[in-house]
CSV table of C-alpha atoms and ligand atoms in Angstrom, one decimal:
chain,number,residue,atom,x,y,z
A,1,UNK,CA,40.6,-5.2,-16.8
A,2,UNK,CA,37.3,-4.9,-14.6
A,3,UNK,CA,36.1,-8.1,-14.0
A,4,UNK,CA,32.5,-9.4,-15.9
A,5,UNK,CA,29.9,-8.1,-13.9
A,6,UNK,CA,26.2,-10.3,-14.3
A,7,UNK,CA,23.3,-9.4,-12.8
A,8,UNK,CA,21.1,-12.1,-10.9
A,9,UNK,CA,18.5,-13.8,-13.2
A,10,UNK,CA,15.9,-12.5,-11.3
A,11,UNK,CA,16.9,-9.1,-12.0
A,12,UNK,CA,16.9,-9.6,-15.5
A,13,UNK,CA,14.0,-11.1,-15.6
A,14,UNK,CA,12.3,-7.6,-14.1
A,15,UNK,CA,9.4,-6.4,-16.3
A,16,UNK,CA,10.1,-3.5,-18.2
A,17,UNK,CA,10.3,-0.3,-15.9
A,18,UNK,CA,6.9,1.7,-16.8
A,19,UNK,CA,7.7,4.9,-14.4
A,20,UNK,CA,11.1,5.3,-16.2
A,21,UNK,CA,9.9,7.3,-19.2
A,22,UNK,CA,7.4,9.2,-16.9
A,23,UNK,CA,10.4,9.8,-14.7
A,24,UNK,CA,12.6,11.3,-17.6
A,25,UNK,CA,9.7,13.6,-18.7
A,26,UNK,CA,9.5,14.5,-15.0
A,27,UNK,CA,13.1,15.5,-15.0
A,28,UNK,CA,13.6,17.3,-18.4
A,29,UNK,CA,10.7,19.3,-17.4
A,30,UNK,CA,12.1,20.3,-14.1
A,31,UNK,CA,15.3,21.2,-15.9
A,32,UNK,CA,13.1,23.5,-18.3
A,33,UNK,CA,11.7,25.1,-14.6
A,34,UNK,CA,8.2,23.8,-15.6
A,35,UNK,CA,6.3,24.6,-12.3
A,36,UNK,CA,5.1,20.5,-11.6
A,37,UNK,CA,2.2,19.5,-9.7
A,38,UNK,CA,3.3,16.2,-8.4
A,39,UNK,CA,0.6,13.6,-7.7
A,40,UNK,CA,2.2,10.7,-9.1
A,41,UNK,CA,3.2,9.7,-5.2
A,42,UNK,CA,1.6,8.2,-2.1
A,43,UNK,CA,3.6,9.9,0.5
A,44,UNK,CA,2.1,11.8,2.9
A,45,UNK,CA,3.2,15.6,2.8
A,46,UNK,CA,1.6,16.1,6.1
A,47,UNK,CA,4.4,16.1,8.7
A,48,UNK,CA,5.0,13.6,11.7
A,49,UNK,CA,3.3,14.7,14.7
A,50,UNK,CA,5.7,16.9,16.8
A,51,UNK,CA,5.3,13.8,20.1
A,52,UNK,CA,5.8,11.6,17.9
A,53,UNK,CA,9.6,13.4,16.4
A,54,UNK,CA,10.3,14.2,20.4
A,55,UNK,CA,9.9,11.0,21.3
A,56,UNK,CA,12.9,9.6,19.1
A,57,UNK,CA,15.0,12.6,20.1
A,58,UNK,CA,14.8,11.5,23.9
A,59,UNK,CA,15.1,7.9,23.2
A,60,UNK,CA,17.7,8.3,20.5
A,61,UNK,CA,20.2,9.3,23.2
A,62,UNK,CA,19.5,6.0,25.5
A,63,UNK,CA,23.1,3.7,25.3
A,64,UNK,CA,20.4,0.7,25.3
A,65,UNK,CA,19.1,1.9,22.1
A,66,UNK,CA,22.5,2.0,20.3
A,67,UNK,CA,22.7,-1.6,20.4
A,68,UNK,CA,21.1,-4.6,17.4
A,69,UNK,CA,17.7,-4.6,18.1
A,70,UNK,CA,15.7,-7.8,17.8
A,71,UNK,CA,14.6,-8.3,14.2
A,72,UNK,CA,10.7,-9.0,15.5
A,73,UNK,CA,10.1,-6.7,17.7
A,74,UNK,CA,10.7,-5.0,21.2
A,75,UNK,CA,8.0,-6.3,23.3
A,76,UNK,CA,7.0,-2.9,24.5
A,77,UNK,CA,6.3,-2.4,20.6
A,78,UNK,CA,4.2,-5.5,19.7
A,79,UNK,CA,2.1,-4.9,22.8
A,80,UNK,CA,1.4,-1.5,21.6
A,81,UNK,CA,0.2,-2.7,18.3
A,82,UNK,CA,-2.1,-5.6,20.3
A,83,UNK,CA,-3.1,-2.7,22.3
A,84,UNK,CA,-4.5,-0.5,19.2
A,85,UNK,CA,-5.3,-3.7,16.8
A,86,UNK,CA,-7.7,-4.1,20.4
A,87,UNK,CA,-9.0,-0.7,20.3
A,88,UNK,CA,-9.2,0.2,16.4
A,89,UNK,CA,-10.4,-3.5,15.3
A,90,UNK,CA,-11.6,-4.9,18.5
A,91,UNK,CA,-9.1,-7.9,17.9
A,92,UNK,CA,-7.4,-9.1,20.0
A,93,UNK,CA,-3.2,-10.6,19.5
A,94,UNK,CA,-0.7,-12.2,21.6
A,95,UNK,CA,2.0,-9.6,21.1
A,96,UNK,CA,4.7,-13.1,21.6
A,97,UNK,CA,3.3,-14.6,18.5
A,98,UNK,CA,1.0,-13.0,17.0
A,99,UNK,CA,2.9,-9.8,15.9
A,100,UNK,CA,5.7,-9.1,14.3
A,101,UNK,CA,7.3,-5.8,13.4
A,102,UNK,CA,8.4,-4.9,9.8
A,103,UNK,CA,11.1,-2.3,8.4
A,104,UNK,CA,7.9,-0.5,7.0
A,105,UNK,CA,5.3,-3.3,5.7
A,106,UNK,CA,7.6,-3.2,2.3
A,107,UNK,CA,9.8,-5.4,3.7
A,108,UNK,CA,7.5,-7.8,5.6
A,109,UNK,CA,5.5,-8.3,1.7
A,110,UNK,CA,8.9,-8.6,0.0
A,111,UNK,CA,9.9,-11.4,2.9
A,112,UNK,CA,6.8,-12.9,3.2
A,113,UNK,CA,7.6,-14.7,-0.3
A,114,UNK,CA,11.1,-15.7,0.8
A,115,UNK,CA,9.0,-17.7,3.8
A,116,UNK,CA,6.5,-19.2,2.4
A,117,UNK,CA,6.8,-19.1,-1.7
A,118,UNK,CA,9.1,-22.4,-3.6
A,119,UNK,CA,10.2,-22.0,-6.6
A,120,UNK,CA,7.0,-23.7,-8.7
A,121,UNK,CA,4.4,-21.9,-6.3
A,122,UNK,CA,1.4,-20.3,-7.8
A,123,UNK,CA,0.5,-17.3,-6.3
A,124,UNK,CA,-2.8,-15.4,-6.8
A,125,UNK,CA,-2.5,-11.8,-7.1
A,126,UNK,CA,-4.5,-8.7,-8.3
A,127,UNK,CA,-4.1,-6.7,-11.6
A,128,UNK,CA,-3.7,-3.8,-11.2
A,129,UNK,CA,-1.7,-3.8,-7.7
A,130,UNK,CA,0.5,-2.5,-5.4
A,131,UNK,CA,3.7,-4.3,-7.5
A,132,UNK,CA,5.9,-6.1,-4.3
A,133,UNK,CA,3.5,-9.2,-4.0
A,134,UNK,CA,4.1,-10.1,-7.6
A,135,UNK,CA,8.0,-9.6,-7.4
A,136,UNK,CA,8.3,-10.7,-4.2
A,137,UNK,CA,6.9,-14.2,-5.8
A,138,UNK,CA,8.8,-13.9,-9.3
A,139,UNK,CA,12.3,-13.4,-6.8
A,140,UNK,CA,11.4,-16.5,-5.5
A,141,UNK,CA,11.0,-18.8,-8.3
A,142,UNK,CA,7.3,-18.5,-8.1
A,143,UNK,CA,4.4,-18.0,-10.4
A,144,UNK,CA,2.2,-15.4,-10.3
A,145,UNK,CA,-1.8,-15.9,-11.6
A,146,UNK,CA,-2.9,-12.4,-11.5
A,147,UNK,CA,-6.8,-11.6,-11.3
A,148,UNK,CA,-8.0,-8.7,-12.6
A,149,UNK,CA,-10.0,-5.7,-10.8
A,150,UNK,CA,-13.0,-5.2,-13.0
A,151,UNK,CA,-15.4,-1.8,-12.2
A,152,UNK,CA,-18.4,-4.2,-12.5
A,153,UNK,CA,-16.9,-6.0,-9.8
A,154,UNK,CA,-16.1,-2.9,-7.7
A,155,UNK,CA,-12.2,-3.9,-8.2
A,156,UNK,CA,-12.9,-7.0,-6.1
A,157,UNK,CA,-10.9,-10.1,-7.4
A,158,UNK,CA,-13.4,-12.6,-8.8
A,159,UNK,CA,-12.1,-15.6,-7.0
A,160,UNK,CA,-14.8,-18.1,-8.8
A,161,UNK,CA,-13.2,-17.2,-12.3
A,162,UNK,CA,-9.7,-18.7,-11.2
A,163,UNK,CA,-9.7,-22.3,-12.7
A,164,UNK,CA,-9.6,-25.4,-10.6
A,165,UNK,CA,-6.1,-26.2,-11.3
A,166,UNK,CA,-4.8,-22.7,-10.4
A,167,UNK,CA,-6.6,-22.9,-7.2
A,168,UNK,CA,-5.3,-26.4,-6.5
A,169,UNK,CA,-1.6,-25.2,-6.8
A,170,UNK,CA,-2.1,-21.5,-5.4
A,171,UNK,CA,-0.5,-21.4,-2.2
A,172,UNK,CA,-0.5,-17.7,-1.3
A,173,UNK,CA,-3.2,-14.8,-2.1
A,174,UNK,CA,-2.8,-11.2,-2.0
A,175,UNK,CA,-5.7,-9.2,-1.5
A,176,UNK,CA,-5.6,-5.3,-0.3
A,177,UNK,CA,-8.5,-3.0,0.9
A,178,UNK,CA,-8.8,0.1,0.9
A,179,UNK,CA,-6.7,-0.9,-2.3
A,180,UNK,CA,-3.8,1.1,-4.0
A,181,UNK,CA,-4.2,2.1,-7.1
A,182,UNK,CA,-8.0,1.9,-7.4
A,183,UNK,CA,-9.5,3.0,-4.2
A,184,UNK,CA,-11.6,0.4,-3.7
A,185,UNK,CA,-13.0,-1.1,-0.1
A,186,UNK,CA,-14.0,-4.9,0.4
A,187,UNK,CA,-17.1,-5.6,3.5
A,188,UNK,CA,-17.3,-8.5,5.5
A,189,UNK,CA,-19.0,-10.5,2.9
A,190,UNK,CA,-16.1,-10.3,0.7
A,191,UNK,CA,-13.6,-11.3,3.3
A,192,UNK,CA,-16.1,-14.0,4.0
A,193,UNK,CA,-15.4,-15.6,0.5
A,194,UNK,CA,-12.0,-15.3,0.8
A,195,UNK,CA,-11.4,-17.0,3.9
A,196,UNK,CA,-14.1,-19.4,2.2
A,197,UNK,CA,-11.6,-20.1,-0.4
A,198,UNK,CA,-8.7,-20.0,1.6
A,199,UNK,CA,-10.1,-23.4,3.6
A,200,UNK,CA,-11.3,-25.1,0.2
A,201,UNK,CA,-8.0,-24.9,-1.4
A,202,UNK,CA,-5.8,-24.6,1.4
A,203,UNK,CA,-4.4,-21.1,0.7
A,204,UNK,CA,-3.1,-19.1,2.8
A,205,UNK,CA,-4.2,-15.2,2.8
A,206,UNK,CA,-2.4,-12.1,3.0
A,207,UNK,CA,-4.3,-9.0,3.4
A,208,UNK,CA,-2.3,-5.6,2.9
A,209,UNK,CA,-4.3,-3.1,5.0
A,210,UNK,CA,-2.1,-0.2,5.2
A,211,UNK,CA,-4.6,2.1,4.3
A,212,UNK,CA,-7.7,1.1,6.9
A,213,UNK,CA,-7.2,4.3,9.0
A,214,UNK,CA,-7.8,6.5,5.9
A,215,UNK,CA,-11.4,6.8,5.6
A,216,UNK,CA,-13.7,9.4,4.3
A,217,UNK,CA,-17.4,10.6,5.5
A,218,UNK,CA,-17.6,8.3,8.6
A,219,UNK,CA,-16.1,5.1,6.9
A,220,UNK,CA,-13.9,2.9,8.9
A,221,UNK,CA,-12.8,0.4,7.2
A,222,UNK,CA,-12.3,-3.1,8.8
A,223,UNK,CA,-9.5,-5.3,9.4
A,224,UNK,CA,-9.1,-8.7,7.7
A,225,UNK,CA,-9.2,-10.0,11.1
A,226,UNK,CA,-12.2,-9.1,12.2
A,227,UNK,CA,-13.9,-11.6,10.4
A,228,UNK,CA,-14.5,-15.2,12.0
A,229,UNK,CA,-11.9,-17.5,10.4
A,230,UNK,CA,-9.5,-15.3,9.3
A,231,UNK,CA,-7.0,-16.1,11.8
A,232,UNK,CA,-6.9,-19.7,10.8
A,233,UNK,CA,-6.3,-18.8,6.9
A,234,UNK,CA,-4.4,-15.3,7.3
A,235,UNK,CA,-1.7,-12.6,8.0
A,236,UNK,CA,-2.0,-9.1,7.9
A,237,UNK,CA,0.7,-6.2,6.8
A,238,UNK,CA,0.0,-3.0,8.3
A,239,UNK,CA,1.9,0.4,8.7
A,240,UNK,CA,2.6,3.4,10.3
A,241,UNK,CA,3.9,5.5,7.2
A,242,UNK,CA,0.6,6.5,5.6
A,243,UNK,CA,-1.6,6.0,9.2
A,244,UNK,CA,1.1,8.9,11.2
A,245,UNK,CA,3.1,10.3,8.6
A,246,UNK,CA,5.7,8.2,8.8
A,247,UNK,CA,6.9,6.5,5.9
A,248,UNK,CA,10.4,7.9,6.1
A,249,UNK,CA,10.8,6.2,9.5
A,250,UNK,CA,10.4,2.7,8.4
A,251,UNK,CA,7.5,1.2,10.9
A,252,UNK,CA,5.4,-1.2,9.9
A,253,UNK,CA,3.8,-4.8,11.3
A,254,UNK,CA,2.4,-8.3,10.4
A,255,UNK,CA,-0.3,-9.7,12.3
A,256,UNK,CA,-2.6,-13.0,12.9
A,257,UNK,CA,-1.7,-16.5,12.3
A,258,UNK,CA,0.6,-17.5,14.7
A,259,UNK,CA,2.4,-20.0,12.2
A,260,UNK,CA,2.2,-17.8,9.4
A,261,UNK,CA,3.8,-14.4,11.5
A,262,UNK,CA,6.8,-17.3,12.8
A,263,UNK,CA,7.5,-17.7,9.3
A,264,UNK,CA,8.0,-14.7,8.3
A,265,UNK,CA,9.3,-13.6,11.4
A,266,UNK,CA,12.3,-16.6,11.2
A,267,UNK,CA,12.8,-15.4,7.5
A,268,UNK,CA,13.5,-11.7,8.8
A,269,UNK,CA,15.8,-13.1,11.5
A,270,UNK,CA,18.3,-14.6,8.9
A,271,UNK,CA,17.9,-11.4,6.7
A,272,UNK,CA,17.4,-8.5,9.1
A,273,UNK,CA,18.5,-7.0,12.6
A,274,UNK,CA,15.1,-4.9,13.0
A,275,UNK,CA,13.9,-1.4,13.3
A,276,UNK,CA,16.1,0.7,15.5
A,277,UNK,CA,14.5,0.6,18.8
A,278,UNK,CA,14.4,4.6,19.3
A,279,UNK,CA,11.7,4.6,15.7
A,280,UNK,CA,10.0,1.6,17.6
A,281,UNK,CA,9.7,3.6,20.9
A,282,UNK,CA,8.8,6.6,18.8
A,283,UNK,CA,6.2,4.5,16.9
A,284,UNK,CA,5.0,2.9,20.1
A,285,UNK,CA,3.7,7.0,21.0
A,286,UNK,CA,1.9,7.3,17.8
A,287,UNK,CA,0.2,4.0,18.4
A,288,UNK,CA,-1.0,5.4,21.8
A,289,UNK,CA,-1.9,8.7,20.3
A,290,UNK,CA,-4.0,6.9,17.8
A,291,UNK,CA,-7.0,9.0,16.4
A,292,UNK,CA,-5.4,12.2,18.0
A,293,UNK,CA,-3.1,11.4,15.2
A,294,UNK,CA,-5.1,10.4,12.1
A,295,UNK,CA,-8.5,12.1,13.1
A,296,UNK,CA,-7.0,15.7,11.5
A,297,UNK,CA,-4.9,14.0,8.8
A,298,UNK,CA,-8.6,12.4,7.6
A,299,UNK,CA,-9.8,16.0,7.7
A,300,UNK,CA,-7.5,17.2,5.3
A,301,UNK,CA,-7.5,14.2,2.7
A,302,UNK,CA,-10.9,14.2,2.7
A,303,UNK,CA,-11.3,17.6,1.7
A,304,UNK,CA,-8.5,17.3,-0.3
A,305,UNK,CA,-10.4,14.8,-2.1
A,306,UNK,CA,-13.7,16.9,-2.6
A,307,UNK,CA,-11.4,19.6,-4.3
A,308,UNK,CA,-9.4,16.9,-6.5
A,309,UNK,CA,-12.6,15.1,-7.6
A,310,UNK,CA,-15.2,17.8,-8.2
A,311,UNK,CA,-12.4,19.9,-10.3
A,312,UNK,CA,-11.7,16.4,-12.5
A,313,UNK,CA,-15.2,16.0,-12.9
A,314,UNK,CA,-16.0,19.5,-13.5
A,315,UNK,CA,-13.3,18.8,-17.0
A,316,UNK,CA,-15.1,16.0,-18.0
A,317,UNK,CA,-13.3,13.3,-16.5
A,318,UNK,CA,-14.7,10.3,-15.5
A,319,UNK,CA,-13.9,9.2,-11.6
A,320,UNK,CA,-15.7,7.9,-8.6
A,321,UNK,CA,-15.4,9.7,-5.3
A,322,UNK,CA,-12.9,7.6,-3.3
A,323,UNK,CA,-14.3,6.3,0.3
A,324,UNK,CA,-10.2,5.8,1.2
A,325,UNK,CA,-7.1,6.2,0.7
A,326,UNK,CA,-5.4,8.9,-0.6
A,327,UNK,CA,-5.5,7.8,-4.4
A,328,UNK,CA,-8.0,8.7,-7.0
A,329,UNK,CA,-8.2,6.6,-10.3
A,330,UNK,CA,-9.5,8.0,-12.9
A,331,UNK,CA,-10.6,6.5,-16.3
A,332,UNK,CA,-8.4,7.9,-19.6
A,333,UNK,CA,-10.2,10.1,-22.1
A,334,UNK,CA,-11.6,8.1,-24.9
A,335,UNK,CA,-8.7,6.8,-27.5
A,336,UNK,CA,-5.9,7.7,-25.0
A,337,UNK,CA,-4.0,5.0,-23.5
A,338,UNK,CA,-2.4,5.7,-19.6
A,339,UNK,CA,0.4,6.0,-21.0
A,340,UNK,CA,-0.9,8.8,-23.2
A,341,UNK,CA,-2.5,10.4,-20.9
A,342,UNK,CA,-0.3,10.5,-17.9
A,343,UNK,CA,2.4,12.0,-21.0
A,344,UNK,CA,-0.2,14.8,-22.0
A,345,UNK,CA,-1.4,15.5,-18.4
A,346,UNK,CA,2.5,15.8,-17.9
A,347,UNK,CA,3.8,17.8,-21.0
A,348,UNK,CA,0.6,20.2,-21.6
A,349,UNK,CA,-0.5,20.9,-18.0
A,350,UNK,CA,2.9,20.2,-15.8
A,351,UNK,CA,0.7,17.7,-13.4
A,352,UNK,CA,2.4,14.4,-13.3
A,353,UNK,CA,0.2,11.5,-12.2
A,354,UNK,CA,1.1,7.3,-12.3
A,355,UNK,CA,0.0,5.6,-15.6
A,356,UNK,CA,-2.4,3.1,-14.6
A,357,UNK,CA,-0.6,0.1,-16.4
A,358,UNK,CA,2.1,0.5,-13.8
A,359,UNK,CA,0.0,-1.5,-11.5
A,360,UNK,CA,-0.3,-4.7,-13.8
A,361,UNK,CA,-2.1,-5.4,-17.5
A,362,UNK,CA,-5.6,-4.7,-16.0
A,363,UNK,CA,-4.4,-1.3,-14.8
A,364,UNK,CA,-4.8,0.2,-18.5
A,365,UNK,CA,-7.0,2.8,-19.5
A,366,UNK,CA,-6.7,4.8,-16.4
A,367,UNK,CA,-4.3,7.2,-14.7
A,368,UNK,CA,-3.2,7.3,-10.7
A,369,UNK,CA,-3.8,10.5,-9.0
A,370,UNK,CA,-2.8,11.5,-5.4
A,371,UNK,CA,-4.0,14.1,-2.7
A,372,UNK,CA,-0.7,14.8,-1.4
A,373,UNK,CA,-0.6,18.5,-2.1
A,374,UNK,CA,-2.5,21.6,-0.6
A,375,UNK,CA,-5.7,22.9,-1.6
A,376,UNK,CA,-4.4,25.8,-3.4
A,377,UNK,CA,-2.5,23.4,-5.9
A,378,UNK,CA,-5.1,20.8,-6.2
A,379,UNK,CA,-7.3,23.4,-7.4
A,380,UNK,CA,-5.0,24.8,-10.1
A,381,UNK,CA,-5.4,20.9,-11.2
A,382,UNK,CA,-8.4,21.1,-13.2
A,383,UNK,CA,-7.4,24.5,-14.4
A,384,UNK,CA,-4.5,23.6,-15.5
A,385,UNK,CA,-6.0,20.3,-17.1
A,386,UNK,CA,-8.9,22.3,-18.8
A,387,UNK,CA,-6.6,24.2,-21.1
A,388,UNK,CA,-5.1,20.9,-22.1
A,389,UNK,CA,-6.8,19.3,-25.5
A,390,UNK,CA,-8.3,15.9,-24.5
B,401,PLP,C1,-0.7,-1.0,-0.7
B,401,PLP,C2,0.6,-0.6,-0.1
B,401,PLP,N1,1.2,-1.5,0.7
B,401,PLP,C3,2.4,-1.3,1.3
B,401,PLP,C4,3.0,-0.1,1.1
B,401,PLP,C5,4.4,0.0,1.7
B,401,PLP,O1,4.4,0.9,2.8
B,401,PLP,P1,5.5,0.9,3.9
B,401,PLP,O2,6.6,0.0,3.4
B,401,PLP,O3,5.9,2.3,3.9
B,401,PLP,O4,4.9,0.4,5.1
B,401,PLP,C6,2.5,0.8,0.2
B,401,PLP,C7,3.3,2.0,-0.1
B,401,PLP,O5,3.0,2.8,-1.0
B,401,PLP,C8,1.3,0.6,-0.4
B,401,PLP,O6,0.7,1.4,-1.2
C-alpha cells in the first residue's frame, strides 16, 4: 500500500492556475501542427554574447570552481555589480554588505519573504504583477493587500488609497518599474512618495528592477536607488537574464540597505549554497561588457516593438507604445474577457499571448504580449489577427 501522500497547506492553498488551460490549448494545438506564434513568454530569444559563453567554458574547467560556492557572493562578483550599479546608476555599494548575489532575482523575491515576512504580516503588493511577491508572502503565513494599477494612474500604485490600518500593519511593499505585465515606468517623483511612505509607516521597500536596462528611444530608466533616502527604506532585485540574455544561467542580485541585504542574505545561507562560481565569473564579463552588451539587444526590441505595436494598432486594437521592457499590454476588444481573448487570439490566429488576469484581479480586460520573436513573425501578427472576428 503506498503510503498517504499530503501536500503542504500552502500548496493547497495556491490560487487556481490561470496559464493551465492556456497551456492545454497551446499543446493540443501543437499536436494538430498549428504553426504557433509564441509571445506568451518573457525570455529573451536573443542569444548570450559569445565572451560571455567563453568565459564559463575557461573557468568551468578551474578545480577551484568545482567546489560549494558561497551562497552570497564571490567577492570578485559583488564588486563587479558595485562597479556597474557605479557606472549605469551612479550609486555607489559596498560590495561586503551591500550586495548580495541571487540564483536569478527569482529566488532572492521568493526568499526575501522567508526573511523578513511573519506569519500575520501585511504586505502591500500590485495588481496586476509579476506573481512571486504575493506567493512569496502567502508561503509565509502572510497577507497580501494588493493595490491595483489603474491607466489613469499610469499603472502606478496609489499609495494614498491604502487605509490607515493597512498601512500601520504593512511591513513590506513591492513596487516594480519598468513593470511586467503593463509596461509602465515610475520617475523620481514617484520613488519620492514611496520612500515618503516607507518612513511614515515604517515599511520597508522592495523595488524589482530587472528590466531598467531595456529602454526605448533614449530612455534610461532609473534605479530605485538613486533617489535620496532610498537606501534607508529599501532593497533592490536585479538580473542578468533579461539585461545579457541570460536567464537560463541563473544570475541575478539584491542591492542597498545593508540590514535589509543581511537578511536576506542569512536566509539564503540556511537555504542555498549559491551560484556556481564559473556562471558568476562568466556574469562578472557581462557586467564589464555592459552597454557593448545591451546597446544592440535595445536595437532590436525596440524595433521589434514598432512592428508589434503599429500592426496591433493598424487591427484596431487599443495599446500604448511601450517606453520598456519587452511586454506590450494591450486592452481586450469590447465584451471579451482576457481570458476570451487570449483563447480566440490562440484558436483562430495560432498567436498565443498571457491572459492579463494572470497577473492579479486588476489585470482583467487585457492580454500580455511579448517581442521575443523576429520581425518576419511579428509581422505575420496582425495579419494573422485581422482575419480573426473580434
Ligand atoms: C518582473 C520580474 N522580476 C523578476 C523576474 C525573474 O527573473 P530572474 O529570476 O530570471 O532573474 C522576472 C522574470 O520574468 C520578472 O518579469
Amino acid at each position: 500500500m503506498p503510503i498517504a501522500i499530503r501536500k503542504a497547506q500552502r500548496i493547497n492553498r495556491l490560487p487556481p492556475y490561470l496559464f493551465a488551460e492556456i497551456d492545454r490549448r497551446k499543446r493540443e494545438a501543437l499536436s494538430r501542427g498549428v504553426d504557433l506564434i509564441d509571445l506568451g513568454i518573457g525570455d529573451p530569444d536573443i542569444p548570450t554574447p559569445s565572451a560571455v559563453v567563453e568565459k564559463l567554458l575557461e573557468c568551468a574547467s578551474k578545480p577551484v570552481n568545482h567546489r560549494y560556492p558561497s551562497s552570497s557572493g564571490m567577492g570578485e562578483f559583488r564588486q563587479a555589480v558595485s562597479n556597474w550599479y557605479h557606472s549605469r546608476f551612479n550609486v555607489k555599494l559596498d560590495p561586503a554588505k551591500e550586495v548580495v548575489s541571487l540564483i536569478g532575482s527569482k529566488e532572492g523575491i521568493g526568499n526575501m519573504a522567508v526573511a523578513f515576512v511573519d506569519p500575520g504580516d501585511v504586505v502591500l503588493v500590485s495588481s496586476p504583477c509579476y506573481p512571486v511577491y504575493h506567493i512569496g508572502t502567502a508561503f509565509n503565513g502572510g497577507k497580501n493587500y494588493f493595490l491595483p494599477l489603474k491607466k489613469e494612474n499610469h499603472c502606478l500604485p496609489d499609495l494614498d488609497s491604502i487605509p490607515a490600518d493597512i498601512a500601520k500593519q504593512a511591513k513590506l511593499l513591492w513596487i516594480n518599474y519598468p513593470n511586467n505585465p503593463t509596461a509602465a515606468v515610475a520617475d523620481k517623483d514617484f520613488y519620492l512618495r514611496v520612500i515618503d511612505f516607507a518612513n511614515q509607516h515604517n515599511v520597508i521597500v522592495c523595488h524589482d528592477a530587472a528590466y531598467t536596462e531595456m529602454g526605448y528611444d533614449g530612455y534610461r530608466p532609473m534605479s530605485f536607488l538613486e533617489v535620496d533616502g532610498a537606501r534607508e527604506v529599501g532593497i533592490e532585485f536585479h538580473s542578468l537574464s533579461k539585461t545579457f540574455n541570460m536567464t537560463g544561467w541563473r544570475i541575478g542580485m539584491a542591492v542597498g540597505n545593508s540590514d535589509l541585504v543581511a537578511g536576506l542574505a542569512q536566509a539564503k545561507s540556511n537555504l542555498d549554497s549559491g551560484i556556481f562560481q564559473a556562471v558568476q565569473e562568466a556574469g562578472i564579463e557581462a557586467l564589464k561588457l555592459g552597454d557593448k552588451i545591451v546597446e544592440p539587444s535595445r536595437k532590436i526590441y525596440q524595433e521589434r516593438r514598432d512592428i508589434l505595436v503599429d500592426g496591433l494598432r493598424a487591427v484596431g486594437l487599443e495599446c500604448e507604445k511601450p517606453q520598456a521592457t519587452f511586454y506590450v499590454w494591450v486592452a481586450c476588444p469590447k465584451g471579451l474577457s482576457s481570458a476570451d481573448f487570449t483563447a480566440k487570439l490562440l484558436d483562430e490566429a495560432g498567436v498565443v499571448t498571457t491572459p492579463g488576469n494572470g497577473f492579479g484581479d486588476a489585470g482583467e480586460g487585457y492580454v500580455r504580449f511579448t517581442v521575443c520573436v523576429d520581425k518576419e513573425r511579428l509581422r505575420e501578427v496582425a495579419e494573422r489577427i485581422r482575419r480573426v472576428k473580434l
